[in-house]
Short mmCIF file of C-alpha atoms (C1' of nucleotides) in Angstrom, two decimals:
data_model
loop_
_atom_site.label_atom_id
_atom_site.label_comp_id
_atom_site.label_asym_id
_atom_site.label_seq_id
_atom_site.Cartn_x
_atom_site.Cartn_y
_atom_site.Cartn_z
CA UNK A 27 17.52 -62.30 -172.12
CA UNK A 28 17.39 -61.41 -168.77
CA UNK A 29 13.87 -61.43 -167.33
CA UNK A 30 12.58 -58.01 -165.50
CA UNK A 31 11.92 -58.84 -162.02
CA UNK A 32 9.73 -56.20 -160.82
CA UNK A 33 9.69 -57.77 -157.16
CA UNK A 34 10.94 -54.92 -154.67
CA UNK A 35 10.13 -52.29 -157.73
CA UNK A 36 6.59 -52.43 -158.81
CA UNK A 37 4.13 -52.16 -155.79
CA UNK A 38 1.54 -54.48 -157.39
CA UNK A 39 3.92 -57.31 -158.29
CA UNK A 40 5.71 -56.82 -154.88
CA UNK A 41 2.56 -56.94 -152.75
CA UNK A 42 1.12 -59.87 -154.80
CA UNK A 43 2.91 -62.35 -152.56
CA UNK A 44 1.15 -61.11 -149.52
CA UNK A 45 -2.20 -61.67 -151.49
CA UNK A 46 -1.49 -65.16 -152.70
CA UNK A 47 -2.38 -66.96 -149.50
CA UNK A 48 -6.01 -68.88 -149.69
CA UNK A 49 -6.85 -67.15 -146.44
CA UNK A 50 -4.48 -64.24 -145.94
CA UNK A 51 -6.62 -61.30 -146.54
CA UNK A 52 -9.33 -62.89 -143.91
CA UNK A 53 -6.45 -63.68 -141.30
CA UNK A 54 -5.09 -59.82 -141.93
CA UNK A 55 -8.87 -58.99 -141.37
CA UNK A 56 -9.18 -60.83 -138.31
CA UNK A 57 -5.98 -59.57 -136.69
CA UNK A 58 -7.14 -56.09 -137.12
CA UNK A 59 -8.84 -56.44 -133.91
CA UNK A 60 -5.65 -56.93 -131.90
CA UNK A 61 -3.41 -59.89 -130.31
CA UNK A 62 -5.05 -63.19 -130.60
CA UNK A 63 -4.07 -66.73 -129.73
CA UNK A 64 -3.50 -69.44 -132.28
CA UNK A 65 -6.54 -71.26 -131.32
CA UNK A 66 -8.90 -68.47 -130.89
CA UNK A 67 -7.93 -67.42 -134.65
CA UNK A 68 -8.34 -70.79 -135.86
CA UNK A 69 -12.19 -71.00 -134.33
CA UNK A 70 -12.77 -67.81 -136.36
CA UNK A 71 -11.94 -69.47 -139.49
CA UNK A 72 -13.73 -71.47 -141.80
CA UNK A 73 -13.99 -75.04 -140.69
CA UNK A 74 -12.35 -76.25 -143.86
CA UNK A 75 -9.06 -74.69 -142.90
CA UNK A 76 -6.76 -76.84 -140.77
CA UNK A 77 -4.42 -76.01 -138.01
CA UNK A 78 -1.62 -76.81 -140.30
CA UNK A 79 -2.70 -74.37 -142.78
CA UNK A 80 -3.33 -71.75 -140.49
CA UNK A 81 0.22 -72.49 -139.03
CA UNK A 82 1.83 -72.20 -142.33
CA UNK A 83 -0.04 -68.94 -143.61
CA UNK A 84 0.84 -67.31 -140.08
CA UNK A 85 4.30 -68.14 -140.45
CA UNK A 86 4.21 -66.95 -144.22
CA UNK A 87 2.89 -63.66 -142.95
CA UNK A 88 5.65 -63.54 -140.14
CA UNK A 89 8.33 -64.01 -142.44
CA UNK A 90 6.79 -61.34 -144.78
CA UNK A 91 6.97 -58.97 -141.58
CA UNK A 92 3.35 -58.50 -141.46
CA UNK A 93 2.69 -60.25 -138.42
CA UNK A 94 4.41 -60.51 -135.04
CA UNK A 95 4.31 -63.61 -133.19
CA UNK A 96 4.85 -63.66 -129.50
CA UNK A 97 5.32 -67.03 -127.59
CA UNK A 98 5.07 -67.10 -124.00
CA UNK A 99 7.08 -69.68 -122.13
CA UNK A 100 4.59 -71.77 -120.31
CA UNK A 101 2.87 -75.03 -119.80
CA UNK A 102 0.59 -75.27 -121.89
CA UNK A 103 2.03 -72.87 -124.40
CA UNK A 104 0.62 -69.73 -125.09
CA UNK A 105 1.23 -67.93 -128.43
CA UNK A 106 -0.39 -64.59 -129.57
CA UNK A 107 -0.26 -63.13 -133.11
CA UNK A 108 -0.74 -59.30 -133.77
CA UNK A 109 -0.13 -57.22 -136.82
CA UNK A 110 3.16 -55.46 -137.10
CA UNK A 111 3.72 -51.60 -137.95
CA UNK A 112 3.58 -52.50 -141.75
CA UNK A 113 0.93 -54.96 -141.06
CA UNK A 114 -1.11 -52.05 -139.70
CA UNK A 115 -0.63 -49.92 -142.48
CA UNK A 116 -2.37 -52.40 -144.57
CA UNK A 117 -5.80 -51.37 -143.08
CA UNK A 118 -6.85 -49.03 -145.83
CA UNK A 119 -6.11 -52.05 -148.44
CA UNK A 120 -8.52 -54.30 -146.21
CA UNK A 121 -11.29 -51.57 -146.06
CA UNK A 122 -11.05 -50.96 -149.69
CA UNK A 123 -11.17 -54.60 -150.56
CA UNK A 124 -14.05 -55.33 -147.97
CA UNK A 125 -16.18 -52.59 -149.66
CA UNK A 126 -15.46 -53.86 -153.13
CA UNK A 127 -16.20 -57.46 -152.21
CA UNK A 128 -19.41 -56.69 -150.72
CA UNK A 129 -20.21 -54.78 -153.94
CA UNK A 130 -19.07 -57.76 -155.97
CA UNK A 131 -21.26 -60.11 -153.80
CA UNK A 132 -24.25 -58.21 -154.87
CA UNK A 133 -23.13 -58.25 -158.55
CA UNK A 134 -22.64 -61.94 -158.25
CA UNK A 135 -26.27 -62.24 -156.93
CA UNK A 136 -27.85 -60.44 -160.06
CA UNK A 137 -25.85 -62.79 -162.43
CA UNK B 30 -19.65 -81.96 -140.61
CA UNK B 31 -20.67 -79.54 -142.85
CA UNK B 32 -17.94 -76.98 -143.67
CA UNK B 33 -19.05 -73.24 -143.64
CA UNK B 34 -18.35 -71.79 -147.26
CA UNK B 35 -17.86 -68.15 -146.94
CA UNK B 36 -17.71 -67.57 -150.76
CA UNK B 37 -20.48 -65.11 -151.58
CA UNK B 38 -20.90 -64.33 -147.90
CA UNK B 39 -17.75 -62.94 -146.67
CA UNK B 40 -16.11 -60.20 -148.95
CA UNK B 41 -12.65 -61.15 -148.16
CA UNK B 42 -13.11 -64.89 -148.65
CA UNK B 43 -15.01 -63.77 -152.04
CA UNK B 44 -12.67 -61.46 -153.46
CA UNK B 45 -9.91 -63.87 -152.90
CA UNK B 46 -10.41 -65.72 -155.92
CA UNK B 47 -9.68 -62.45 -157.98
CA UNK B 48 -6.34 -61.92 -156.08
CA UNK B 49 -4.78 -65.35 -156.46
CA UNK B 50 -3.55 -64.91 -159.87
CA UNK B 51 -0.04 -64.29 -159.98
CA UNK B 52 -0.35 -61.42 -162.04
CA UNK B 53 -4.11 -60.35 -161.53
CA UNK B 54 -3.33 -56.96 -159.61
CA UNK B 55 -0.93 -55.64 -162.17
CA UNK B 56 -3.28 -56.49 -164.98
CA UNK B 57 -5.82 -54.76 -163.09
CA UNK B 58 -3.69 -51.74 -162.78
CA UNK B 59 -2.68 -51.44 -166.43
CA UNK B 60 -6.29 -51.96 -167.70
CA UNK B 61 -7.12 -48.81 -165.66
CA UNK B 62 -5.74 -46.85 -168.44
CA UNK B 63 -8.56 -48.06 -170.87
CA UNK B 64 -9.04 -50.49 -173.50
CA UNK B 65 -6.06 -52.20 -174.74
CA UNK B 66 -5.05 -54.84 -177.07
CA UNK B 67 -3.64 -58.18 -176.19
CA UNK B 68 0.01 -58.03 -177.41
CA UNK B 69 0.16 -54.27 -176.14
CA UNK B 70 -0.69 -55.44 -172.70
CA UNK B 71 1.58 -58.21 -173.08
CA UNK B 72 4.48 -55.95 -173.66
CA UNK B 73 3.75 -53.98 -170.59
CA UNK B 74 4.20 -57.14 -168.37
CA UNK B 75 7.30 -58.49 -167.27
CA UNK B 76 9.02 -60.83 -169.67
CA UNK B 77 8.56 -63.67 -167.52
CA UNK B 78 5.17 -63.90 -168.28
CA UNK B 79 4.20 -65.78 -171.61
CA UNK B 80 1.41 -65.04 -173.74
CA UNK B 81 -0.27 -68.30 -172.52
CA UNK B 82 -0.31 -67.22 -169.04
CA UNK B 83 -1.76 -63.89 -170.09
CA UNK B 84 -4.26 -65.59 -172.09
CA UNK B 85 -5.54 -67.66 -169.17
CA UNK B 86 -5.50 -64.76 -166.76
CA UNK B 87 -7.38 -62.52 -168.79
CA UNK B 88 -9.89 -65.31 -169.55
CA UNK B 89 -10.25 -65.80 -165.76
CA UNK B 90 -10.80 -62.24 -164.93
CA UNK B 91 -13.46 -62.12 -167.92
CA UNK B 92 -15.28 -64.83 -166.32
CA UNK B 93 -15.22 -63.39 -162.96
CA UNK B 94 -16.70 -60.57 -164.54
CA UNK B 95 -13.92 -58.04 -164.08
CA UNK B 96 -13.03 -57.60 -167.51
CA UNK B 97 -14.50 -57.23 -170.78
CA UNK B 98 -13.14 -58.80 -174.01
CA UNK B 99 -14.30 -57.29 -177.35
CA UNK B 100 -13.19 -59.11 -180.40
CA UNK B 101 -13.41 -57.34 -183.78
CA UNK B 102 -14.04 -59.77 -186.79
CA UNK B 103 -10.88 -58.69 -189.16
CA UNK B 104 -7.81 -60.16 -190.25
CA UNK B 105 -5.50 -59.95 -188.52
CA UNK B 106 -7.57 -60.25 -185.44
CA UNK B 107 -8.08 -57.31 -182.91
CA UNK B 108 -9.36 -58.03 -179.48
CA UNK B 109 -9.39 -55.42 -176.76
CA UNK B 110 -9.79 -55.84 -173.02
CA UNK B 111 -11.24 -53.12 -170.71
CA UNK B 112 -12.51 -53.04 -167.07
CA UNK B 113 -16.37 -53.86 -166.64
CA UNK B 114 -18.26 -51.77 -164.13
CA UNK B 115 -17.49 -54.04 -161.12
CA UNK B 116 -14.00 -54.03 -162.38
CA UNK B 117 -13.91 -50.19 -162.32
CA UNK B 118 -14.92 -50.12 -158.94
CA UNK B 119 -11.90 -52.21 -158.04
CA UNK B 120 -9.78 -49.10 -158.38
CA UNK B 121 -9.91 -48.08 -154.52
CA UNK B 122 -8.28 -51.18 -154.04
CA UNK B 123 -5.84 -50.77 -156.35
CA UNK B 124 -5.05 -47.37 -155.06
CA UNK B 125 -4.86 -48.49 -151.37
CA UNK B 126 -2.68 -51.65 -152.62
CA UNK B 127 -0.27 -49.26 -154.57
CA UNK B 128 0.11 -47.17 -151.71
CA UNK B 129 0.92 -49.77 -149.30
CA UNK B 130 3.08 -51.55 -151.75
CA UNK B 131 5.54 -48.65 -151.94
CA UNK B 132 5.66 -48.56 -148.05
CA UNK B 133 6.16 -52.20 -148.10
CA UNK B 134 9.23 -51.86 -150.55
CA UNK B 135 10.55 -49.34 -148.35
CA UNK B 136 10.25 -51.47 -145.51
CA UNK B 137 11.95 -54.17 -147.31
CA UNK B 138 14.90 -51.89 -148.12
CA UNK B 139 15.56 -51.44 -144.40
CA UNK B 140 15.76 -55.10 -143.54
"C1'" DC C 9 -1.89 -75.84 -126.79
"C1'" DG C 10 0.88 -74.68 -130.88
"C1'" DG C 11 3.17 -76.54 -134.43
"C1'" DA C 12 6.30 -79.52 -137.39
"C1'" DA C 13 6.84 -83.44 -140.65
"C1'" DT C 14 5.07 -85.99 -144.30
"C1'" DC C 15 2.26 -87.44 -147.97
"C1'" DC C 16 -1.22 -86.89 -151.47
"C1'" DC C 17 -3.41 -84.16 -154.52
"C1'" DA C 18 -5.35 -80.25 -157.01
"C1'" DT C 19 -4.21 -75.92 -159.01
"C1'" DC C 20 -1.23 -72.79 -161.48
"C1'" DT C 21 2.56 -71.38 -164.35
"C1'" DG C 22 5.90 -71.37 -167.71
"C1'" DA C 23 7.59 -73.84 -172.23
"C1'" DT C 24 6.72 -75.36 -176.63
"C1'" DA C 25 4.26 -75.93 -180.60
"C1'" DC C 26 0.26 -75.35 -183.42
"C1'" DT C 27 -4.15 -72.93 -185.43
"C1'" DG C 28 -7.02 -69.56 -188.00
"C1'" DC D 11 -2.54 -61.12 -184.04
"C1'" DA D 12 -4.70 -63.67 -180.78
"C1'" DG D 13 -5.49 -67.97 -178.74
"C1'" DT D 14 -5.54 -73.05 -177.78
"C1'" DA D 15 -3.38 -77.64 -176.66
"C1'" DT D 16 -0.32 -80.31 -174.02
"C1'" DC D 17 3.01 -81.24 -170.91
"C1'" DA D 18 6.46 -80.70 -167.07
"C1'" DG D 19 7.61 -78.79 -162.85
"C1'" DA D 20 6.50 -75.48 -159.02
"C1'" DT D 21 3.39 -74.22 -155.60
"C1'" DG D 22 0.09 -74.66 -152.14
"C1'" DG D 23 -3.87 -76.80 -149.38
"C1'" DG D 24 -5.70 -80.75 -147.04
"C1'" DA D 25 -5.21 -84.90 -144.10
"C1'" DT D 26 -2.84 -87.29 -140.75
"C1'" DT D 27 0.55 -88.29 -137.46
"C1'" DC D 28 3.72 -87.04 -133.91
"C1'" DC D 29 6.22 -83.85 -130.56
"C1'" DG D 30 7.51 -80.50 -126.53
#
DNA sequence: CGGAATCCCATCTGATACTG
DNA sequence: CAGTATCAGATGGGATTCCG
């Protein structure tokens, strides 16, 4: 039986890949403020996240087309990350998710 | 060094857990139509997803408080799943994500 | 400064089989 | 019909180390 692959067809199944990264939503949220250097972004992340992981997640977001990476050829290196066009279109999702997250935190407190 | 745990504090880090399930967004989307039985829901999912996985994801969503499970004591068993209050509040996220997912699919086609 | 390579480990998924 | 138990494989994060 041929399994039905909804990737590229169903918007929810397709966008799921973007959401899976443990820190992806928080990264996208922080990138909304404009271009930022790697280490500056790292400092804004929770300390549990190593630079290895941040590097991987950024690479992943870059390959998915949500993030643009710009490397300046200089010593020491300077690399900036920013949202792409389709990445900026993600803003309504972040807004809705942020609102819901706050409501959910309140819900958790009452449990 | 004490790692800063943003769970329960940052709305993005907190809601991340809900998003991680491979099929969670699609399940939430389908549950928006009202109460549905286990097998009926299963039939709406991609065939790659086994009933084992669906069972686990529903249990997870139930434990997170997004889904309410109702078991009717009869033979054969009848179990219905539906969104909770906080689960229904997730609707704006699904709407935004659905819209973005469609735009992203268009973007992918042009690559 | 940014990042790749490697290893280890935890988690998750899918497959299969079994239960009431 | 709904769910659990178990196992194998895939995936992904964290820690460490090394590189330009």
